[in-house]
CSV table of C-alpha atoms in Angstrom, one decimal:
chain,number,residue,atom,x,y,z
C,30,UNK,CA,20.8,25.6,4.3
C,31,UNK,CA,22.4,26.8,7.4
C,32,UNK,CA,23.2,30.4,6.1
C,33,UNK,CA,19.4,29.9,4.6
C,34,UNK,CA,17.8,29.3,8.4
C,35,UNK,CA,20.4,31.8,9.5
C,36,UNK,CA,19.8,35.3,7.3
C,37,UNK,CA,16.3,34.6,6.9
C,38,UNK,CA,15.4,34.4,10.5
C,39,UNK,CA,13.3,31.6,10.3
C,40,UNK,CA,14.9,30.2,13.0
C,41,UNK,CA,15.0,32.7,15.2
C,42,UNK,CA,11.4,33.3,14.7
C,43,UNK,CA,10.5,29.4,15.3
C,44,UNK,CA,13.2,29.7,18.7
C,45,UNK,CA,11.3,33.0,19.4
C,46,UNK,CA,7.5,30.9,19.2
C,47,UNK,CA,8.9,28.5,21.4
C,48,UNK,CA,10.0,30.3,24.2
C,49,UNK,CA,6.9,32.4,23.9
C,50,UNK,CA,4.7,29.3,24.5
C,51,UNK,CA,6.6,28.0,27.2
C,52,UNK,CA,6.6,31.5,29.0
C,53,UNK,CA,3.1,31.9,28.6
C,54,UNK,CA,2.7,28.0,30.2
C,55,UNK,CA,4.8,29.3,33.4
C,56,UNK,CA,2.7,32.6,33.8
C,57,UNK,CA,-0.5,31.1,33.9
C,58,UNK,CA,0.9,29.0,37.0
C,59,UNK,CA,3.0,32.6,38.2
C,60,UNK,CA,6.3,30.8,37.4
C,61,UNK,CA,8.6,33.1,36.5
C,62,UNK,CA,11.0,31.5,32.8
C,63,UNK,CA,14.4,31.7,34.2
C,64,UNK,CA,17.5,32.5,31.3
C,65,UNK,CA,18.4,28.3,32.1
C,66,UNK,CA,15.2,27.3,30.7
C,67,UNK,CA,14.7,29.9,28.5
C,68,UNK,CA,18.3,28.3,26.8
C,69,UNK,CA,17.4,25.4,26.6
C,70,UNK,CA,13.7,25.9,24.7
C,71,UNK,CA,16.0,27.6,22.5
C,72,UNK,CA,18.3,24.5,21.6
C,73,UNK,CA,16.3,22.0,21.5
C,74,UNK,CA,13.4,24.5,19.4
C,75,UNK,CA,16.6,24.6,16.7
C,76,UNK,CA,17.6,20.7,17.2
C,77,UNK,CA,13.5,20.4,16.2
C,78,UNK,CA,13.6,22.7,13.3
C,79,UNK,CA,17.2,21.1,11.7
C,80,UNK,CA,16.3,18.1,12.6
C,81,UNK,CA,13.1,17.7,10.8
C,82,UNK,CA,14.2,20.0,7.7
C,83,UNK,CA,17.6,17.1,7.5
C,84,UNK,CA,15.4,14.1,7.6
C,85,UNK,CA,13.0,16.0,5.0
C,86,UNK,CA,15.9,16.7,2.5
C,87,UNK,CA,17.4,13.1,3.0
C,88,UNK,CA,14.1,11.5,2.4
C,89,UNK,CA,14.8,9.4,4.8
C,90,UNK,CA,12.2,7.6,7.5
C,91,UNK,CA,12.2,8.5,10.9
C,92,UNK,CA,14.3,5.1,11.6
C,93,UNK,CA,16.8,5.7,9.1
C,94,UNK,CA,17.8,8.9,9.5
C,95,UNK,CA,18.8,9.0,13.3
C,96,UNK,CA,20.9,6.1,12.5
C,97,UNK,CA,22.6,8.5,10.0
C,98,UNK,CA,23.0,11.1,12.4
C,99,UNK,CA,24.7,8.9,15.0
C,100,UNK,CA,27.4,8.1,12.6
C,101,UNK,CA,27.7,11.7,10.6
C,102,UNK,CA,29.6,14.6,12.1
C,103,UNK,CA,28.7,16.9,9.6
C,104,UNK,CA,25.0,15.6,9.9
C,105,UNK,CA,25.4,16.4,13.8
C,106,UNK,CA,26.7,20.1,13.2
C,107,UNK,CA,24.4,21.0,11.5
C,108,UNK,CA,21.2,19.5,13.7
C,109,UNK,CA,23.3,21.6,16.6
C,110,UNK,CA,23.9,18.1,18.5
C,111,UNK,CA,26.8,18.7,20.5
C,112,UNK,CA,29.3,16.2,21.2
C,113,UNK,CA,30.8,15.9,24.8
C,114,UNK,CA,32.7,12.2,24.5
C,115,UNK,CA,29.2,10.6,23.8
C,116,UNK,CA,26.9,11.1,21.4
C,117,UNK,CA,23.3,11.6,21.6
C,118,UNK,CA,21.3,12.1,19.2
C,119,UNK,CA,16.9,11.8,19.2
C,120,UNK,CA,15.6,8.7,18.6
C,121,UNK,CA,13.0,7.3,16.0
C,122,UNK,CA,10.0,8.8,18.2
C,123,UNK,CA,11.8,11.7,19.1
C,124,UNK,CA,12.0,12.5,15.7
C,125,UNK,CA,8.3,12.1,15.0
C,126,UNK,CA,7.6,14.3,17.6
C,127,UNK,CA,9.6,17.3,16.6
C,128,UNK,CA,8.7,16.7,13.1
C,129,UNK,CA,5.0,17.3,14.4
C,130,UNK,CA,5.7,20.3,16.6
C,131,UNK,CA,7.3,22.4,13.4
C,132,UNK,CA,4.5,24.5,11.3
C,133,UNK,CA,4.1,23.8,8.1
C,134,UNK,CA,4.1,27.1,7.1
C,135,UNK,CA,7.7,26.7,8.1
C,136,UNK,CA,8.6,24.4,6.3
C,137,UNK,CA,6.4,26.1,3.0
C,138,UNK,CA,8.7,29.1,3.9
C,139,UNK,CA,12.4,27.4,3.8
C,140,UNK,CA,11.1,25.5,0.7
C,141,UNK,CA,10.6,28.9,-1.1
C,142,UNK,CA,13.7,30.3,0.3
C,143,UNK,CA,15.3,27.4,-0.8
C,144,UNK,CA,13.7,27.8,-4.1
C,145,UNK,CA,15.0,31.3,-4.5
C,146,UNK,CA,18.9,31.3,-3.4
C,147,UNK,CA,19.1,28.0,-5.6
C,148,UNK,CA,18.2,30.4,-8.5
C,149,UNK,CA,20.3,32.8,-7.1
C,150,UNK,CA,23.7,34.1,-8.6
C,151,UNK,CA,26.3,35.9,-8.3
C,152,UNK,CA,28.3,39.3,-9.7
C,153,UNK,CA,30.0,36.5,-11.6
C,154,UNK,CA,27.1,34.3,-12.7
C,155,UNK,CA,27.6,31.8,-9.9
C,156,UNK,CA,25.2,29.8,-7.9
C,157,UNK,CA,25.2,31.6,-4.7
C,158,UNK,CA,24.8,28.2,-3.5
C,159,UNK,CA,28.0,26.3,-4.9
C,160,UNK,CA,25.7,24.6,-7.7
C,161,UNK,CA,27.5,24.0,-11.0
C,162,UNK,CA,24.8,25.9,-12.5
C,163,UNK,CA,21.6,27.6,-10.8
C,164,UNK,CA,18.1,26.3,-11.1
C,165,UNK,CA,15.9,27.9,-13.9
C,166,UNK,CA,12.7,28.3,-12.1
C,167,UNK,CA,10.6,28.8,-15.7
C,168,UNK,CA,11.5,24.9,-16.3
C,169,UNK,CA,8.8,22.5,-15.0
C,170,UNK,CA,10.4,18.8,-14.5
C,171,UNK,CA,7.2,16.6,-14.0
C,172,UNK,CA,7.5,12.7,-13.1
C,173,UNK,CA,5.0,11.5,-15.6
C,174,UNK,CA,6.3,8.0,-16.7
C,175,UNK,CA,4.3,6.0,-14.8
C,176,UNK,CA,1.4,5.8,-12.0
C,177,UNK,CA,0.9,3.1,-9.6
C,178,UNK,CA,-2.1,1.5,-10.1
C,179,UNK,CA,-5.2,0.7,-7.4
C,180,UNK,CA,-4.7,-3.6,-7.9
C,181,UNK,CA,-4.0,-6.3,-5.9
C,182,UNK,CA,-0.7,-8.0,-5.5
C,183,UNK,CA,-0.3,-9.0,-9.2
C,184,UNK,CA,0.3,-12.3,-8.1
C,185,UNK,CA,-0.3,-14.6,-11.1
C,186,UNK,CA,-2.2,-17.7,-9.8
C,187,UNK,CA,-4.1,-14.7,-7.9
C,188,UNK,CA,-5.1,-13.5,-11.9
C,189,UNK,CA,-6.9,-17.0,-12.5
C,190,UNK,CA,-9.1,-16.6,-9.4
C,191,UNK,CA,-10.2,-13.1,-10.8
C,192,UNK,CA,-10.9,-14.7,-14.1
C,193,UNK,CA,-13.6,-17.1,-12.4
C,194,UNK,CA,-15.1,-14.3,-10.5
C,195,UNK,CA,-15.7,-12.1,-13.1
C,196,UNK,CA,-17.0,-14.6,-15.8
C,197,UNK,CA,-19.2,-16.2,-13.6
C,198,UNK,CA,-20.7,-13.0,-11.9
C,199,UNK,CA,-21.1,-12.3,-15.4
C,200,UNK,CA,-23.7,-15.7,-16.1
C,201,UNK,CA,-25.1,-15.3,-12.8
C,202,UNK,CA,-26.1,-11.5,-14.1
C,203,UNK,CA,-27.8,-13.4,-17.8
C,204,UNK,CA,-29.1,-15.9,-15.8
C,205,UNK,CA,-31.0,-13.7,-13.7
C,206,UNK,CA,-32.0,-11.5,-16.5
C,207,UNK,CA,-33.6,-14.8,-18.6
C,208,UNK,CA,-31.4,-16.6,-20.5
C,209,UNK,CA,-30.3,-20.1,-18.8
C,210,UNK,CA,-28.3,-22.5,-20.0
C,211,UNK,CA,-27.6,-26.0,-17.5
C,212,UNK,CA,-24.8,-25.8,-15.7
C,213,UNK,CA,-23.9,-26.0,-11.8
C,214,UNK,CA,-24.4,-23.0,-10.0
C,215,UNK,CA,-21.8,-20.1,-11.1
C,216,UNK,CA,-21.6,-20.1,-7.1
C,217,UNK,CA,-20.0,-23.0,-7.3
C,218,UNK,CA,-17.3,-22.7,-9.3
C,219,UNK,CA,-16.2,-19.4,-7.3
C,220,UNK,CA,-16.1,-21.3,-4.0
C,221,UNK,CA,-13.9,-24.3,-5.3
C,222,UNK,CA,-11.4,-21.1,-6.9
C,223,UNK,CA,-11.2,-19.7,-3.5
C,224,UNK,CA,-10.8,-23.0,-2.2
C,225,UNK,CA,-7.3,-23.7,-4.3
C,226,UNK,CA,-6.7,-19.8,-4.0
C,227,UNK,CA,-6.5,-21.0,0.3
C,228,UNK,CA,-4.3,-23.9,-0.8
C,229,UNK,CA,-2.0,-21.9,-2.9
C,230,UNK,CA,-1.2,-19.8,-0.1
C,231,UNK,CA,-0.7,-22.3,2.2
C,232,UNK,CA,1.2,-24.4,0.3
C,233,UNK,CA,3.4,-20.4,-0.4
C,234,UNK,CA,4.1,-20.6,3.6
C,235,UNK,CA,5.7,-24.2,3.6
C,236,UNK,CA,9.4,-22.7,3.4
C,237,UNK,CA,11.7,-23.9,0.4
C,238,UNK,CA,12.1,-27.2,-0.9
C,239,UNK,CA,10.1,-29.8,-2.9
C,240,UNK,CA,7.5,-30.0,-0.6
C,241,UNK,CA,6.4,-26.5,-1.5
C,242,UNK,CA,6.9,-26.4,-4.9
C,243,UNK,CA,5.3,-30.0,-5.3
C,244,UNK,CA,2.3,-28.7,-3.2
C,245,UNK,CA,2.1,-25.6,-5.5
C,246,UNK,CA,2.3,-27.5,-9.0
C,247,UNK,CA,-0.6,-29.7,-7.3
C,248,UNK,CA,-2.8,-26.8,-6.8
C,249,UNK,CA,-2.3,-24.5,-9.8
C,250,UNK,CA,-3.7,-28.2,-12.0
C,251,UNK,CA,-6.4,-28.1,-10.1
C,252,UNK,CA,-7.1,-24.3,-11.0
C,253,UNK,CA,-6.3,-24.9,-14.6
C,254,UNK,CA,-9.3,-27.0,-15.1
C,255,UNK,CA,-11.4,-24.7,-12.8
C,256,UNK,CA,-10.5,-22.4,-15.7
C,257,UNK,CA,-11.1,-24.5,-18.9
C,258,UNK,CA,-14.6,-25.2,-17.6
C,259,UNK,CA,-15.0,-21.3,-16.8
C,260,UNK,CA,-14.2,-20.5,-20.2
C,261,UNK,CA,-16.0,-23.4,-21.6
C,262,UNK,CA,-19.5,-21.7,-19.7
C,263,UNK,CA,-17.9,-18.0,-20.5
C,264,UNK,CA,-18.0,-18.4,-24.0
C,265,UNK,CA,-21.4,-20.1,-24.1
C,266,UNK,CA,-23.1,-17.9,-22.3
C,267,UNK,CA,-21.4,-15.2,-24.1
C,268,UNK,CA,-22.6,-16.4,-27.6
C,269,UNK,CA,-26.1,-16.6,-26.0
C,270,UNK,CA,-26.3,-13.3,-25.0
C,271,UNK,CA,-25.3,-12.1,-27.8
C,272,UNK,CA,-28.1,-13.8,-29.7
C,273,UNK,CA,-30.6,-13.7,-27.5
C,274,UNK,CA,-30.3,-10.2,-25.7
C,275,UNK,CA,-33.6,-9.2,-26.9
C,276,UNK,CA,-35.0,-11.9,-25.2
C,277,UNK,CA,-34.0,-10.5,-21.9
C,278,UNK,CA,-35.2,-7.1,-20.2
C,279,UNK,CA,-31.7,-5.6,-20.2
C,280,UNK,CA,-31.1,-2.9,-23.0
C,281,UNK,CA,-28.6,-3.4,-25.4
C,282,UNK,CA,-26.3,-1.2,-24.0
C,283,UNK,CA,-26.7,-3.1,-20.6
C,284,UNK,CA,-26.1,-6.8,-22.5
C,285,UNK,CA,-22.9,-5.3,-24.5
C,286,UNK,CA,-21.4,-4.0,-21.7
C,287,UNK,CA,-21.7,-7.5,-20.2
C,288,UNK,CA,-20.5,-9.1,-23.6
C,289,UNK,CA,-17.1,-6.4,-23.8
C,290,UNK,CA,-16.4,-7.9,-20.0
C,291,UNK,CA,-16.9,-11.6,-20.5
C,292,UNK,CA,-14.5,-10.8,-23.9
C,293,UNK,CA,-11.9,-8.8,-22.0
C,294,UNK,CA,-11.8,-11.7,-19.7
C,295,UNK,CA,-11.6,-14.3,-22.0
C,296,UNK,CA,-8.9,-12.5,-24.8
C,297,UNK,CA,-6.7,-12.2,-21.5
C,298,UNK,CA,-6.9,-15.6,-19.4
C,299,UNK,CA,-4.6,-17.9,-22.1
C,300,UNK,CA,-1.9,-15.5,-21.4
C,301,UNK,CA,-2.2,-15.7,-17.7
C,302,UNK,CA,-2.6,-19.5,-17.6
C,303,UNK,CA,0.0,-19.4,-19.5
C,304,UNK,CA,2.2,-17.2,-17.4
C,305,UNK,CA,1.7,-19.3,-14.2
C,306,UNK,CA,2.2,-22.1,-16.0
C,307,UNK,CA,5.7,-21.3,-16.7
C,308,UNK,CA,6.2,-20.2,-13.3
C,309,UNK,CA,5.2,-22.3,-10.8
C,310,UNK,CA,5.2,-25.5,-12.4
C,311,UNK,CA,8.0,-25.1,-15.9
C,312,UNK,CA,10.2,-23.1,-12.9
C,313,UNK,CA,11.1,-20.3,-15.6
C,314,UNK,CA,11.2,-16.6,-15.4
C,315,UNK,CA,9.0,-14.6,-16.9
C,316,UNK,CA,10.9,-11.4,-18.4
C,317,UNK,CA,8.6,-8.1,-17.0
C,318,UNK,CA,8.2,-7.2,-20.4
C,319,UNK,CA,5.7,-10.5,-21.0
C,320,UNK,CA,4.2,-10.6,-17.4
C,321,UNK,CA,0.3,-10.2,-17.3
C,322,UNK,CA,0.1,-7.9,-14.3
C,323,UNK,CA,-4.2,-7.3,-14.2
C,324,UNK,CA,-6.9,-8.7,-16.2
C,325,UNK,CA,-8.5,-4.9,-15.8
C,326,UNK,CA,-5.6,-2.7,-16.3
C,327,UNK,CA,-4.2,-4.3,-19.8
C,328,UNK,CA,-1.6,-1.4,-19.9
C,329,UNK,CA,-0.4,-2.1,-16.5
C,330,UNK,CA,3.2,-2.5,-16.9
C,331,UNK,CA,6.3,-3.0,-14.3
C,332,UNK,CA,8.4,0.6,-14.0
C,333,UNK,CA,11.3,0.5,-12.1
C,334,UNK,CA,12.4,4.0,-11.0
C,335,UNK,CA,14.8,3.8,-8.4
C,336,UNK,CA,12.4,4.9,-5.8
C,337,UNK,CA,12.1,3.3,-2.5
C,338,UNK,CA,8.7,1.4,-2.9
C,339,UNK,CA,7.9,2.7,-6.4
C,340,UNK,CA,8.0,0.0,-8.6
C-alpha cells in the first residue's frame, strides 16, 4: 500500500489539495504560507490520508485502532508518525476527523488501485504484491448465507407478548366487522401482557441469585395462562370467522388473510411457551438449532459468521 500511495501519486495529489486550501485561506487575509507551514500541511495531510486508509483496511473502530497504533511500529511507519522517545499518535476524535476530511473519491481511487496491482503479476507469474497467488478479478465472492433480520431482541418471553397482541388485534378486527363472541375486552388481555412483560424486565435487572430467577419463574406463570386463555379466544374466534365470514362486510380475501395470521400465530406459540419454559423456569439450554427466534420470520435462524456484531 505504500509503494500503491507512492507511484500512483495519490498522495501527493491529496498533500498537493491541502496546501492549496490552506494557501488560498492565508491569501484571502494577505498572509503570505511560509515553507514551515507549508511542511507541516504536508505531514499531517499524509498522517490523514494513511491513517484513515489503516483504520479502513483493519476494519477497526476509531477506538480500536489508535490503540493499535500506539503499540505497532510497523503500524506507525507506515501512518508517517515519527517517534522522538515518546509516542504520539491521534486520538479516537482525531481520527474521526481526518477520516472526514479525505474525499471519497480518494479512497474509490486507492480501492481500484488496490484492485488492480493485487491482480497484477509479474515476468514470472508472481503477485507483484507478495500474494501466494493474484486475485482473479472475473470471480465474484458474494456473502449470501444469511441476512439480519428487521426484529426485536428475540428474547423469548418477549415472543409470548407478541402472541397476545397479534391474536387479539386480530378479534378486536372480527369484532368490529360483526361477529362477537363474550369475552373481556381483547384490550384487556394486552394490558395485563404488557404488565408481566414490565415485571419480567424488572425482575431481568435484579442481579444474579434466587431472587431473580424466583421473580422470573413467578412472572413467566403468570404469562402462561395469559396465553392459554389467548389461544382459547384465538381459536374461537378463528373457527367463527371462518364460518361466519359472509356474515361480515369484509371480503373473503380480507377474512382469510385474518384467518392465515391468527393460524400462523397459533401453529407457532406451543413451541415458544415451550422454549421459555425450559429456559427460565426448567434452567436448560436451548440448542440454536431449536430456538424460536420470531413468530413472523419462521425461517429466522441464528448465523454465526465471525463478524463483529453479525450474528
Amino acid at each position: 500500500m505504500d509503494e500503491i500511495l507512492v507511484m500512483s501519486g495519490v498522495e501527493a495529489e491529496f498533500m498537493e489539495q491541502e496546501v492549496h486550501q490552506e494557501r488560498e485561506r492565508l491569501e484571502k487575509g494577505n498572509v503570505p504560507l511560509t515553507d514551515r507551514q507549508r511542511a507541516g500541511i504536508q505531514e499531517y495531510a499524509k498522517q490523514t490520508l494513511r491513517c484513515t486508509i489503516a483504520r479502513i483496511l483493519s476494519n477497526e473502530s476509531h477506538r480500536s485502532f489508535t490503540t493499535h497504533l500506539a503499540e505497532s511500529s510497523l503500524l506507525q511507519w507506515f501512518c508517517g508518525i515519527t517517534n522522538r522517545g515518546v509516542i504520539r499518535v491521534p486520538s479516537k476524535s482525531t481520527l474521526q476527523r481526518m477520516a472526514s476530511e479525505v474525499p471519497t473519491e480518494i479512497i474509490e481511487q486507492l480501492h481500484r488501485l488496490l484492485l488492480t496491482r493485487s491482480a497484477a503479476v509479474d515476468a514470472d507469474g508472481a503477485s507483484v504484491l507478495g500474494l501466494a497467488e493474484s486475485v482473479d478479478l472475473s470471480l465474484i465472492w458474494m456473502d449470501s448465507t444469511c441476512a439480519k433480520l428487521d426484529i426485536h431482541y428475540p428474547a423469548d418471553w418477549i415472543l409470548l407478548r407478541d402472541a397476545t397482541r397479534t391474536i387479539m388485534r386480530a378479534i378486536a378486527v372480527i369484532r368490529k366487522h360483526g361477529l362477537i363472541h363474550r369475552m373481556p375486552a381483547p384490550e384487556t388481555f394486552i394490558a395485563a401482557m404488557n404488565q408481566q412483560t414490565m415485571a419480567m424486565s424488572g425482575a431481568s435487572r435484579r442481579g444474579r441469585g434466587g431472587d431473580k430467577k424466583r421473580a422470573r419463574k413467578r412472572v413467566l406463570r403468570v404469562m402462561k395462562r395469559i396465553v392459554r386463555k389467548v389461544q382459547r379466544h384465538g381459536r374461537r374466534y378463528r373457527d367463527m370467522l371462518v364460518k361466519c365470514w359472509a356474515e361480515t362486510d369484509l371480503s373473503r380475501a380480507q377474512a382469510q388473510r385474518i384467518i392465515d395470521r391468527v393460524d400462523g400465530i397459533l401453529q407457532a406459540l406451543p413451541a415458544a411457551v415451550k422454549q421459555a419454559h425450559e429456559r427460565i423456569i426448567g434452567e436448560r439450554v436451548v440448542p440454536n438449532v431449536d430456538k424460536k427466534l420470531s413468530l413472523y420470520e419462521p425461517h429466522a435462524q441464528v448465523y454465526v459468521r465471525g463478524k463483529a456484531g453479525a450474528d
